[in-house]
PDB file of C-alpha atoms in Angstrom:
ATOM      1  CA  UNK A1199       3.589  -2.619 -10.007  1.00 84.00           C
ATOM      2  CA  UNK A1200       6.595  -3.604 -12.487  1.00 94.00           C
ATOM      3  CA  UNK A1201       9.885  -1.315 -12.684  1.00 96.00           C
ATOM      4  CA  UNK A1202      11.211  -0.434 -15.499  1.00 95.00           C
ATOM      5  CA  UNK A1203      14.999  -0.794 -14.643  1.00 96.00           C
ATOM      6  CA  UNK A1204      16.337   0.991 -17.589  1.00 95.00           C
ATOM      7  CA  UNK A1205      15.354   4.240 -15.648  1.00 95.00           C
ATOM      8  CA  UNK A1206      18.550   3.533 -13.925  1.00 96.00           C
ATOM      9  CA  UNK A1207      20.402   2.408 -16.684  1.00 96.00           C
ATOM     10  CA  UNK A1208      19.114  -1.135 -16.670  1.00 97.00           C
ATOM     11  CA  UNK A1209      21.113  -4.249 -15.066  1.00 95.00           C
ATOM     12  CA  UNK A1210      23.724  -2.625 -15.633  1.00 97.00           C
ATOM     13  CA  UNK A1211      23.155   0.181 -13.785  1.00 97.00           C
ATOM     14  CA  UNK A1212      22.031  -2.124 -10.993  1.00 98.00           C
ATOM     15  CA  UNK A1213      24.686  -3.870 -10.983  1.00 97.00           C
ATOM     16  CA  UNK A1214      26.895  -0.366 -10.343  1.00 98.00           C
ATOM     17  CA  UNK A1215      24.572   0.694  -7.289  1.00 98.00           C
ATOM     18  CA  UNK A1216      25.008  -2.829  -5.836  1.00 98.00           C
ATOM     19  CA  UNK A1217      28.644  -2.463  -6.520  1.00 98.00           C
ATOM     20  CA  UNK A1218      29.411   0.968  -4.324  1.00 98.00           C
ATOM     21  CA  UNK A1219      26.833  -0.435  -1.867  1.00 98.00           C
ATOM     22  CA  UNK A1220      29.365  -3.044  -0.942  1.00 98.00           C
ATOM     23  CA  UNK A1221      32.527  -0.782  -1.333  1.00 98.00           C
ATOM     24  CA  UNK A1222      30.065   1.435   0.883  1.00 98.00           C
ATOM     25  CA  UNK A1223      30.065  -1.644   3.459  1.00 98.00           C
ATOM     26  CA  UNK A1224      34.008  -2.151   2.974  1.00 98.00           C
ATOM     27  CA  UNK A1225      34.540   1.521   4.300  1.00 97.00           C
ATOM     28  CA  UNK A1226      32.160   1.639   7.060  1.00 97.00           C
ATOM     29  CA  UNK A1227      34.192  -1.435   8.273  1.00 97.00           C
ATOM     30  CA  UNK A1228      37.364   0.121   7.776  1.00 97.00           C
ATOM     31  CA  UNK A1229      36.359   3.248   9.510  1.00 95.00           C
ATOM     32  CA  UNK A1230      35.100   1.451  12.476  1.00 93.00           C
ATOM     33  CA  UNK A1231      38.666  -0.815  12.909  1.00 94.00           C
ATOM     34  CA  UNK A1232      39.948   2.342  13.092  1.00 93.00           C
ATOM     35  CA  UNK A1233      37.926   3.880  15.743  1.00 92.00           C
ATOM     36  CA  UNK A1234      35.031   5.187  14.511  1.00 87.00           C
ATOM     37  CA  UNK A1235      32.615   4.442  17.187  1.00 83.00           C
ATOM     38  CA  UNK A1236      34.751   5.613  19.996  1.00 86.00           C
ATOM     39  CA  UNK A1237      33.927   9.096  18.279  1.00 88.00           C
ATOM     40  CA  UNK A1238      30.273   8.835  18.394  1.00 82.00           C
ATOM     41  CA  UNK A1239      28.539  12.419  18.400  1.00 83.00           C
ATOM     42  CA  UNK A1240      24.683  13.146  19.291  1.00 78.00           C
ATOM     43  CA  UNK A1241      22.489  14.901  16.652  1.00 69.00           C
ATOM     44  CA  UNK A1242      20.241  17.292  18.201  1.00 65.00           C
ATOM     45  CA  UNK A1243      18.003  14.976  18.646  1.00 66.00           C
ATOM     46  CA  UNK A1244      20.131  12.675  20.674  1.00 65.00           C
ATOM     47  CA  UNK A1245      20.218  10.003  18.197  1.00 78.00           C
ATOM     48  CA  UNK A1246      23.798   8.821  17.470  1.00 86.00           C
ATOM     49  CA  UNK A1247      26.065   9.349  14.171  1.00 90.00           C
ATOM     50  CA  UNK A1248      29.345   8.732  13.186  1.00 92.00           C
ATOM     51  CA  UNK A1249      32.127   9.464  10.613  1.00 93.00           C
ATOM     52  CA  UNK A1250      30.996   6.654   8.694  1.00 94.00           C
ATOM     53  CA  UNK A1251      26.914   7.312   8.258  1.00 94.00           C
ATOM     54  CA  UNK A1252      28.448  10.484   6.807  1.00 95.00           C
ATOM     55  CA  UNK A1253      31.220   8.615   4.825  1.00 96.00           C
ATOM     56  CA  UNK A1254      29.156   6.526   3.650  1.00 97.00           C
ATOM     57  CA  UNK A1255      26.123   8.682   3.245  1.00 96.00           C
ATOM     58  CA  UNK A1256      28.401  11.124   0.754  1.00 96.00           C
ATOM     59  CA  UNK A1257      29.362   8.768  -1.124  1.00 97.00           C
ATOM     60  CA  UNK A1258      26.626   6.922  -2.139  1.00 98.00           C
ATOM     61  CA  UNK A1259      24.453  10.329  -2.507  1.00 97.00           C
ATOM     62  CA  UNK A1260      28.130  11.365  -4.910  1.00 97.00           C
ATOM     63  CA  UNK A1261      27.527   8.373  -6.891  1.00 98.00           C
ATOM     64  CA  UNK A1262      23.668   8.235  -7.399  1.00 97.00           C
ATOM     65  CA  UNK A1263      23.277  11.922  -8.570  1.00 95.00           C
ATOM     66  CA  UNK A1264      26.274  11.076 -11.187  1.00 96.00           C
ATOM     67  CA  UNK A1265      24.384   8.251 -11.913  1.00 96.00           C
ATOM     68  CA  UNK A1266      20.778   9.518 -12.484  1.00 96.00           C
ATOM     69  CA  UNK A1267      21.071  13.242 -12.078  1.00 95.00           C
ATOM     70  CA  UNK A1268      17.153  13.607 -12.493  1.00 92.00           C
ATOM     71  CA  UNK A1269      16.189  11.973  -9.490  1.00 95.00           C
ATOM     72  CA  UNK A1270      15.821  13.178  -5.926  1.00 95.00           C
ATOM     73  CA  UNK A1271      17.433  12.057  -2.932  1.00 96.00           C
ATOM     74  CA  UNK A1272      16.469  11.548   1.060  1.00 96.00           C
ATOM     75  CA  UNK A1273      19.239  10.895   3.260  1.00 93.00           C
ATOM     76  CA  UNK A1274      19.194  10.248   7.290  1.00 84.00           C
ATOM     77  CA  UNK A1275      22.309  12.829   7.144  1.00 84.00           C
ATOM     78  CA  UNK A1276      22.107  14.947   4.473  1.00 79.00           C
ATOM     79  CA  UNK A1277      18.392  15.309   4.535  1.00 74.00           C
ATOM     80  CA  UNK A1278      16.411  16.483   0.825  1.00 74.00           C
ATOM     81  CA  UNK A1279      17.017  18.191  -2.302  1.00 64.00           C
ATOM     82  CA  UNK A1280      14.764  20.233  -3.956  1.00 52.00           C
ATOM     83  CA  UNK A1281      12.666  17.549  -4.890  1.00 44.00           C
ATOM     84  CA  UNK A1282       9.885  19.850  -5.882  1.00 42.00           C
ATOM     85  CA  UNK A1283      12.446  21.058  -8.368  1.00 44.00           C
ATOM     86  CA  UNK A1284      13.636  17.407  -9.556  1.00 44.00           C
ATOM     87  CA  UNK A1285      10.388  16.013  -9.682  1.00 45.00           C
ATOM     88  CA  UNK A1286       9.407  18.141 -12.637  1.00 45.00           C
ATOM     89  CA  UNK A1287      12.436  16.687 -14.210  1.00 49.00           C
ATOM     90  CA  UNK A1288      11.934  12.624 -12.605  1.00 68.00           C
ATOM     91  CA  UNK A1289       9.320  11.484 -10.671  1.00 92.00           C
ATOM     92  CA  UNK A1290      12.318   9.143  -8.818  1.00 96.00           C
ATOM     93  CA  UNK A1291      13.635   9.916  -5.512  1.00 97.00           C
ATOM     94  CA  UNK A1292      16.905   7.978  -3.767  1.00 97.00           C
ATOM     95  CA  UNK A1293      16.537   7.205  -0.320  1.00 97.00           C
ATOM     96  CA  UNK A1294      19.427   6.036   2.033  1.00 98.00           C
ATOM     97  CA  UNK A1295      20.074   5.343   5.225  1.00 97.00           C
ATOM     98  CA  UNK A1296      23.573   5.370   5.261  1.00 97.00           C
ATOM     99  CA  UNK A1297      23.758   2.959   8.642  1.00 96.00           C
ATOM    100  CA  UNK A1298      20.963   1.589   9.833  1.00 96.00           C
ATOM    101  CA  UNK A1299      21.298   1.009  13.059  1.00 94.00           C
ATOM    102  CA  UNK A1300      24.365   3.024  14.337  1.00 94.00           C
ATOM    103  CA  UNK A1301      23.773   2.064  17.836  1.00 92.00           C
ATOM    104  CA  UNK A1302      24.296  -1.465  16.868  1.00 94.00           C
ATOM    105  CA  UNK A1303      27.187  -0.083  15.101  1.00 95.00           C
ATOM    106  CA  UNK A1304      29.218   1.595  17.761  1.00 93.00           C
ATOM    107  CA  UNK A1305      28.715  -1.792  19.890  1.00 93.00           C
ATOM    108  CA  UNK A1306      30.075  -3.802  17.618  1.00 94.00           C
ATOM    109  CA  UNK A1307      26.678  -5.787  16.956  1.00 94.00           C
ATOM    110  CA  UNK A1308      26.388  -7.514  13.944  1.00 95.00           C
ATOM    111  CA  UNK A1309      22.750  -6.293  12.865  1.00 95.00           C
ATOM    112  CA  UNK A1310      23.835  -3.010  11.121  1.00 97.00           C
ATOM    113  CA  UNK A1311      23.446  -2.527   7.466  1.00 98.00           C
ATOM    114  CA  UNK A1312      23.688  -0.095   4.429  1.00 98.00           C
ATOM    115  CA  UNK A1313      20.102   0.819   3.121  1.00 98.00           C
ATOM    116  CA  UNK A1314      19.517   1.990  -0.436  1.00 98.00           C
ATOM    117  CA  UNK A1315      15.951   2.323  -1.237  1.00 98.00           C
ATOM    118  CA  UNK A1316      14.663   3.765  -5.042  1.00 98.00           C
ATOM    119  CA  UNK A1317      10.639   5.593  -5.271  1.00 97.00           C
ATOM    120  CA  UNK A1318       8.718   6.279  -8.382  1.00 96.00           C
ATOM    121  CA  UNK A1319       6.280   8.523  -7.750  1.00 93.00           C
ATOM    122  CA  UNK A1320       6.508   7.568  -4.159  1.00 92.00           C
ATOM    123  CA  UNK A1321       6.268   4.019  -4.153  1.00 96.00           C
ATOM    124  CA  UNK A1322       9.587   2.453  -2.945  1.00 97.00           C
ATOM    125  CA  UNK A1323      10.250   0.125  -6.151  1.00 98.00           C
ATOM    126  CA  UNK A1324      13.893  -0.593  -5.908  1.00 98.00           C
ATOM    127  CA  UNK A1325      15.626  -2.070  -2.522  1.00 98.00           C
ATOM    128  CA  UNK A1326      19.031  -2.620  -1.756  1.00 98.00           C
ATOM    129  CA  UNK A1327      20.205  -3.761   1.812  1.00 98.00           C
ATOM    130  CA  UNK A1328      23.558  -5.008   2.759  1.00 98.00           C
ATOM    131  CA  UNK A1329      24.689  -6.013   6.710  1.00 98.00           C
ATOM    132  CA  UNK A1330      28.537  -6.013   5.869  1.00 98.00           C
ATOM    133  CA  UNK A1331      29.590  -8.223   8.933  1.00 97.00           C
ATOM    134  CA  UNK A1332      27.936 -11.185   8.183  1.00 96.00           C
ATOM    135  CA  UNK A1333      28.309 -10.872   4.278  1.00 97.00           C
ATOM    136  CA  UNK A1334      24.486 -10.682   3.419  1.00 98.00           C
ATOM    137  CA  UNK A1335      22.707  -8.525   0.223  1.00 98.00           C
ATOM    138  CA  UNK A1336      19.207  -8.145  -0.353  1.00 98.00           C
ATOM    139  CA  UNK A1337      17.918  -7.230  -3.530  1.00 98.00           C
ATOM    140  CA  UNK A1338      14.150  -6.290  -4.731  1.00 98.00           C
ATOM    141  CA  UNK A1339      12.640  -4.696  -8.024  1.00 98.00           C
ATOM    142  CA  UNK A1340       8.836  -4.331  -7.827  1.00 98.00           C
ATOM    143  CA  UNK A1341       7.901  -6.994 -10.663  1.00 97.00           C
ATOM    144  CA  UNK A1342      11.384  -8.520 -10.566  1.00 97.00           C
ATOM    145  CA  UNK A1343      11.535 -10.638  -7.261  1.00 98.00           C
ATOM    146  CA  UNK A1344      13.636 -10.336  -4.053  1.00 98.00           C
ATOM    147  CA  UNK A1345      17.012 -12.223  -3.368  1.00 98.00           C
ATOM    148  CA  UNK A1346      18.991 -12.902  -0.303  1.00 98.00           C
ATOM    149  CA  UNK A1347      23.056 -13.592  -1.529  1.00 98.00           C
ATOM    150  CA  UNK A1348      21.304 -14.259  -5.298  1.00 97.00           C
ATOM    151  CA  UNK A1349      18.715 -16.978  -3.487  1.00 98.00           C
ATOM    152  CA  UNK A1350      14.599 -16.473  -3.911  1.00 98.00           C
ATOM    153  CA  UNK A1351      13.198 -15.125  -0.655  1.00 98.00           C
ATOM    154  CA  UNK A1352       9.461 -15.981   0.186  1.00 98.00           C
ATOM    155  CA  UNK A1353       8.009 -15.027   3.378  1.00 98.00           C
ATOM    156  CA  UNK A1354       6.601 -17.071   5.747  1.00 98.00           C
ATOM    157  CA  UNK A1355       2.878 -19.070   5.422  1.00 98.00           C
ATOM    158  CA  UNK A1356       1.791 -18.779   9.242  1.00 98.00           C
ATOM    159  CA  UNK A1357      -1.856 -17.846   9.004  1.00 98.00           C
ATOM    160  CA  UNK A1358      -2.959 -17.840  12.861  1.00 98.00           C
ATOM    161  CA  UNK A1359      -2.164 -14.821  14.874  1.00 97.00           C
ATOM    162  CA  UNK A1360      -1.741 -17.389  17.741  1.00 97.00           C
ATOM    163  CA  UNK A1361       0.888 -18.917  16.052  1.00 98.00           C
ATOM    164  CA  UNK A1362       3.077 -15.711  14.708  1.00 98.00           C
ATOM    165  CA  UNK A1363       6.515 -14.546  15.559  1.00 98.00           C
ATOM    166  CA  UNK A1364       6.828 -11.223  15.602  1.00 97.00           C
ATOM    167  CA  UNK A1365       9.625  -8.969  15.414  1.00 96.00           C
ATOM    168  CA  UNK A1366       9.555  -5.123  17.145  1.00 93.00           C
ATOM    169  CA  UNK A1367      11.264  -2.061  17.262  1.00 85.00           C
ATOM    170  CA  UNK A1368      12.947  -0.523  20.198  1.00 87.00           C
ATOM    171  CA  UNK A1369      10.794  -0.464  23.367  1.00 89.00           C
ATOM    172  CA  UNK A1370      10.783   3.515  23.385  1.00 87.00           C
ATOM    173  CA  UNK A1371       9.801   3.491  20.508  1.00 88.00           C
ATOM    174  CA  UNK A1372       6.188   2.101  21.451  1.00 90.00           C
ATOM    175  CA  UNK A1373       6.868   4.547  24.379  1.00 89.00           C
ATOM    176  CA  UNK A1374       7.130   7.846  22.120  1.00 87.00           C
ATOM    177  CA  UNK A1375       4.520   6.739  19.927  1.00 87.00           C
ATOM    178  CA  UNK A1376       2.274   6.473  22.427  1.00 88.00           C
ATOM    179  CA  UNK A1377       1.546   2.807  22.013  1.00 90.00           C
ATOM    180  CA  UNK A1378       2.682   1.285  25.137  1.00 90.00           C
ATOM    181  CA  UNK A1379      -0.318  -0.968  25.232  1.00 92.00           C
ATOM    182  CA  UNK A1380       0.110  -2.420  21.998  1.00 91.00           C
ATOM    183  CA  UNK A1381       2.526  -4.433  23.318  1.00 91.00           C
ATOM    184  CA  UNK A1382       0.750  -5.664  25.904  1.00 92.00           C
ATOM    185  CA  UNK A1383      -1.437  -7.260  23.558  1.00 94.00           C
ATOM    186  CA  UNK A1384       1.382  -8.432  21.109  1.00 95.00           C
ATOM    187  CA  UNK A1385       2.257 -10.142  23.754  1.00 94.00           C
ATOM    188  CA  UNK A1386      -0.799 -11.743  24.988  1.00 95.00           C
ATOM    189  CA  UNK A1387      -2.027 -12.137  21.353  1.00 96.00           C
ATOM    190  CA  UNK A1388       0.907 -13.735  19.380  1.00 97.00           C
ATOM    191  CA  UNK A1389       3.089 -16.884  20.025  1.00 97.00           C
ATOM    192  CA  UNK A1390       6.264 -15.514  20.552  1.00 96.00           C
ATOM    193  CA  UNK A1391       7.973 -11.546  20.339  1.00 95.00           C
ATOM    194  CA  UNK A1392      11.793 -10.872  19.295  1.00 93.00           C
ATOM    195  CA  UNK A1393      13.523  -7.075  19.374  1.00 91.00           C
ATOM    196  CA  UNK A1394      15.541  -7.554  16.360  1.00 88.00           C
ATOM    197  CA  UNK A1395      15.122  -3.601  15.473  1.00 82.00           C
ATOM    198  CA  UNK A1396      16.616  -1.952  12.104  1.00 91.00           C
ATOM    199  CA  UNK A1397      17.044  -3.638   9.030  1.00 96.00           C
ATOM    200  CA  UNK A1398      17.386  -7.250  11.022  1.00 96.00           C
ATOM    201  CA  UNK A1399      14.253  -7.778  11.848  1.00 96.00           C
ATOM    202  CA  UNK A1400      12.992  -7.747   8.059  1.00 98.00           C
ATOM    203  CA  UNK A1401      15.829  -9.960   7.492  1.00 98.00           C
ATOM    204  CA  UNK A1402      14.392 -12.423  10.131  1.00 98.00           C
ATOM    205  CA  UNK A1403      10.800 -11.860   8.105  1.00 98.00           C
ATOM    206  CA  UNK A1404      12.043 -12.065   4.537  1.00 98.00           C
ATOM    207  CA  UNK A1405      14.061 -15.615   5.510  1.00 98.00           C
ATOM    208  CA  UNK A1406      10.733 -16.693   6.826  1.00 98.00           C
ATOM    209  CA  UNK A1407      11.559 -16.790  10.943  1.00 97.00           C
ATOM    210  CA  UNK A1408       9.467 -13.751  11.517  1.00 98.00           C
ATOM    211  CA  UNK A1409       5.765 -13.689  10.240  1.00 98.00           C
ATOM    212  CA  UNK A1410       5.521  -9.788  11.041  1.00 98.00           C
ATOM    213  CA  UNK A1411       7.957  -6.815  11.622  1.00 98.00           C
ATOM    214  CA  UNK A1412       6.246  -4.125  14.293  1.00 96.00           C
ATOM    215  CA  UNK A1413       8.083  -0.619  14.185  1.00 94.00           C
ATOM    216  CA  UNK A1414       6.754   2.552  15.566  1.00 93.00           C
ATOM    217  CA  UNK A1415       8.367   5.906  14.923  1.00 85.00           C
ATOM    218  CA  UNK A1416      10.807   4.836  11.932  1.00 90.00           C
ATOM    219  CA  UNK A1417      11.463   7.155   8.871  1.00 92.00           C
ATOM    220  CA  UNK A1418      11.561   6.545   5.515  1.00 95.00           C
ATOM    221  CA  UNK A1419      15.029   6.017   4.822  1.00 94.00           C
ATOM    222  CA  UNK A1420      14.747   2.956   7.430  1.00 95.00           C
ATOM    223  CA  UNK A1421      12.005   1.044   5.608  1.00 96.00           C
ATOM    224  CA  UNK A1422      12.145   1.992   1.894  1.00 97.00           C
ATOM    225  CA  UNK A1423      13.702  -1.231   1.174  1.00 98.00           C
ATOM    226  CA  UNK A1424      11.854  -3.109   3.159  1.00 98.00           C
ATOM    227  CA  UNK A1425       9.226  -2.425   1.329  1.00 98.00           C
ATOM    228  CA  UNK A1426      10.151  -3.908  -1.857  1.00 98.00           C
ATOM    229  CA  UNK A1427      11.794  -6.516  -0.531  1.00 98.00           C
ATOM    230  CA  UNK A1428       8.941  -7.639   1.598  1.00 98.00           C
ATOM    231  CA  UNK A1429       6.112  -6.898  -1.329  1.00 98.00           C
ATOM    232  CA  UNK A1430       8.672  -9.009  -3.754  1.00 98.00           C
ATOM    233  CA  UNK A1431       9.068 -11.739  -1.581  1.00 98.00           C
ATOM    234  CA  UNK A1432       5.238 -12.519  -1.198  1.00 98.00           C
ATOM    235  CA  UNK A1433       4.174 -10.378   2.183  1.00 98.00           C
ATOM    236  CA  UNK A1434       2.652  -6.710   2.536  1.00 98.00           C
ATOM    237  CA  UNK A1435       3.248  -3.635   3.863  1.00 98.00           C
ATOM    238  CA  UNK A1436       1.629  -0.860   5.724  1.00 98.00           C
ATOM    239  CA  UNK A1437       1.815   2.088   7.966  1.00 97.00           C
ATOM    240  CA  UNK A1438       0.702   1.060  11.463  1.00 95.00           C
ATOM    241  CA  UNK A1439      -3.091   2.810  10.790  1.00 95.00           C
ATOM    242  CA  UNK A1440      -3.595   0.391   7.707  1.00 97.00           C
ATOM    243  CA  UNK A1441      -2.346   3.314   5.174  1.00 96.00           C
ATOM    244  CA  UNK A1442      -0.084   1.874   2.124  1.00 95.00           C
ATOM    245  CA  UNK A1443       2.529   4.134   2.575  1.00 96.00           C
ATOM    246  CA  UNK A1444       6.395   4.459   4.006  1.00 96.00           C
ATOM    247  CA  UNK A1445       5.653   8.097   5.113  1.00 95.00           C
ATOM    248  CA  UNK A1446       2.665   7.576   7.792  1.00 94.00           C
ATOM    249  CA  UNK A1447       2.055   5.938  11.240  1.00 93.00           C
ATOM    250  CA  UNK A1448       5.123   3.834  11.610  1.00 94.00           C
ATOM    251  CA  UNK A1449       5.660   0.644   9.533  1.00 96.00           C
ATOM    252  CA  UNK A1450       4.174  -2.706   9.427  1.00 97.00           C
ATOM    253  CA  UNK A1451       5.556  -5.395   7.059  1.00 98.00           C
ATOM    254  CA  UNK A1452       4.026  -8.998   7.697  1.00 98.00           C
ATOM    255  CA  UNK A1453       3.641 -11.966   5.730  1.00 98.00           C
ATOM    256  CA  UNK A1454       0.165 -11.260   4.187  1.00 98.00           C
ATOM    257  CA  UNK A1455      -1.835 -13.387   5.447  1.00 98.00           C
ATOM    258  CA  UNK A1456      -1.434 -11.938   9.255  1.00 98.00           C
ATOM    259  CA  UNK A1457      -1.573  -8.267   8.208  1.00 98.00           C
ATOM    260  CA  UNK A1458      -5.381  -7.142   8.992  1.00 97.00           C
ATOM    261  CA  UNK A1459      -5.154  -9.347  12.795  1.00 97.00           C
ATOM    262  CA  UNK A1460      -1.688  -7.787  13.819  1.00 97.00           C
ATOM    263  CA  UNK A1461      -3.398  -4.310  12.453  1.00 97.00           C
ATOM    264  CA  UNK A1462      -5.941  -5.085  14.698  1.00 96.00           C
ATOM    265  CA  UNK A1463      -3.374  -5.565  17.885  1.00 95.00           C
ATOM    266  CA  UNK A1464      -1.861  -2.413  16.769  1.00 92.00           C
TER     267      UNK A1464
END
């Protein structure tokens, strides 16, 4: 699938969503220099936030509606428009996650990032990902290519299961899902296992030292992006039952050629 960037007002308009992603990044690091994570609050759910996923999270959602008023949005904070309602008008939706991995965030890790993810018709077609500490931006359009800092990314060519590095999600994760014993056999089946979790571990794939990114229980606002990115840079994506979609069983993003045997471990 190609997209047509002039829905968004072309490069141009590209360039302006890349552009308040990274003033997006400036502020989240401002905010937490000035305290932010020592103010951590629990959603009802128990899962952190902060000032700045909501900082962050406003603005972007301010911008993108000025931007293209016909198209939806999903945030992690805000949650959904009427997008019932705005797909009569657009069949795009925004999705953001304004920090990907907060609890990295409020422990000063460097793996967090700012995730802006574009669907048409719901497949994720646009993907925007910046980790603001160490000064990296991905950016994928389906048909256009993905680019790490403006470089070509290409995924890895490992084509043995017994040879593949694979990257995970949180261990509870596996837990909740119920899919404790899939790691058993990720480990016993694969050459080596690393718990990146969030956005880092598709970095680690799309730079080709991963050759598959595990992740149980994730929403789509956490691998929208990926999923361009990863499709653009040569790999595929999945849910975890096989299911080309960023709304089923999890996420799976490998490098192609591993994707039905790491299925199978799943």
């Amino acid at each position: 699938m190609t997209f047509d960037l002039d829905r968004v007002g072309g490069w141009r308009g590209l360039e302006g969503i890349v552009s308040e992603v990274l003033g997006c990044g400036e502020l989240a690091m401002r905010l937490f220099a000035d305290g932010a994570a020592d103010r951590l609050e629990k959603k009802g759910d128990r899962s952190p936030v902060t000032e700045a996923d909501r900082a962050v999270e406003a603005r972007l959602r301010a911008y993108l509606e000025a931007a293209t008023p016909d198209a939806g949005f999903l945030g992690e904070e805000s949650g959904t428009d009427d997008h019932a309602a705005a797909s009569k008008r657009s069949a795009l939706r925004w999705i953001v996650d304004p920090i990907d991995g907060t609890r990295a965030f409020v422990r000063g890790l460097p793996t967090w990032s700012i995730l802006v993810g574009l669907e048409y018709e719901s497949v994720p077609v646009l993907g925007v990902a910046l980790l603001p500490v160490t000064e990296e931006l991905f950016i994928g359009v389906a048909g256009g290519g993905a680019t790490m800092n403006g470089r070509p990314l290409r995924v890895s060519n490992v084509a043995a299961i017994e040879d593949a590095a694979i990257g995970h999600g949180s261990l509870s994760q596996f837990t909740e899902s119920g899919r404790t014993d899939a790691l058993a056999r990720l480990a016993a089946g694969t050459y080596t296992q690393r718990g990146f979790c969030d956005f880092a571990n598709y970095r680690e794939l799309l730079l080709g030292r991963l050759d598959a990114v595990v992740d149980p229980g994730v929403q789509p606002y956490d691998c929208a992006p990926a999923a361009v990115l990863v499709r653009e840079a040569g790999g595929q994506t999945s849910d975890l039952t096989g299911q080309d979609t960023i709304y089923g069983d999890g996420f799976l993003a490998t490098n192609a050629h591993l994707h039905s045997a790491v299925l199978a471990l799943v």
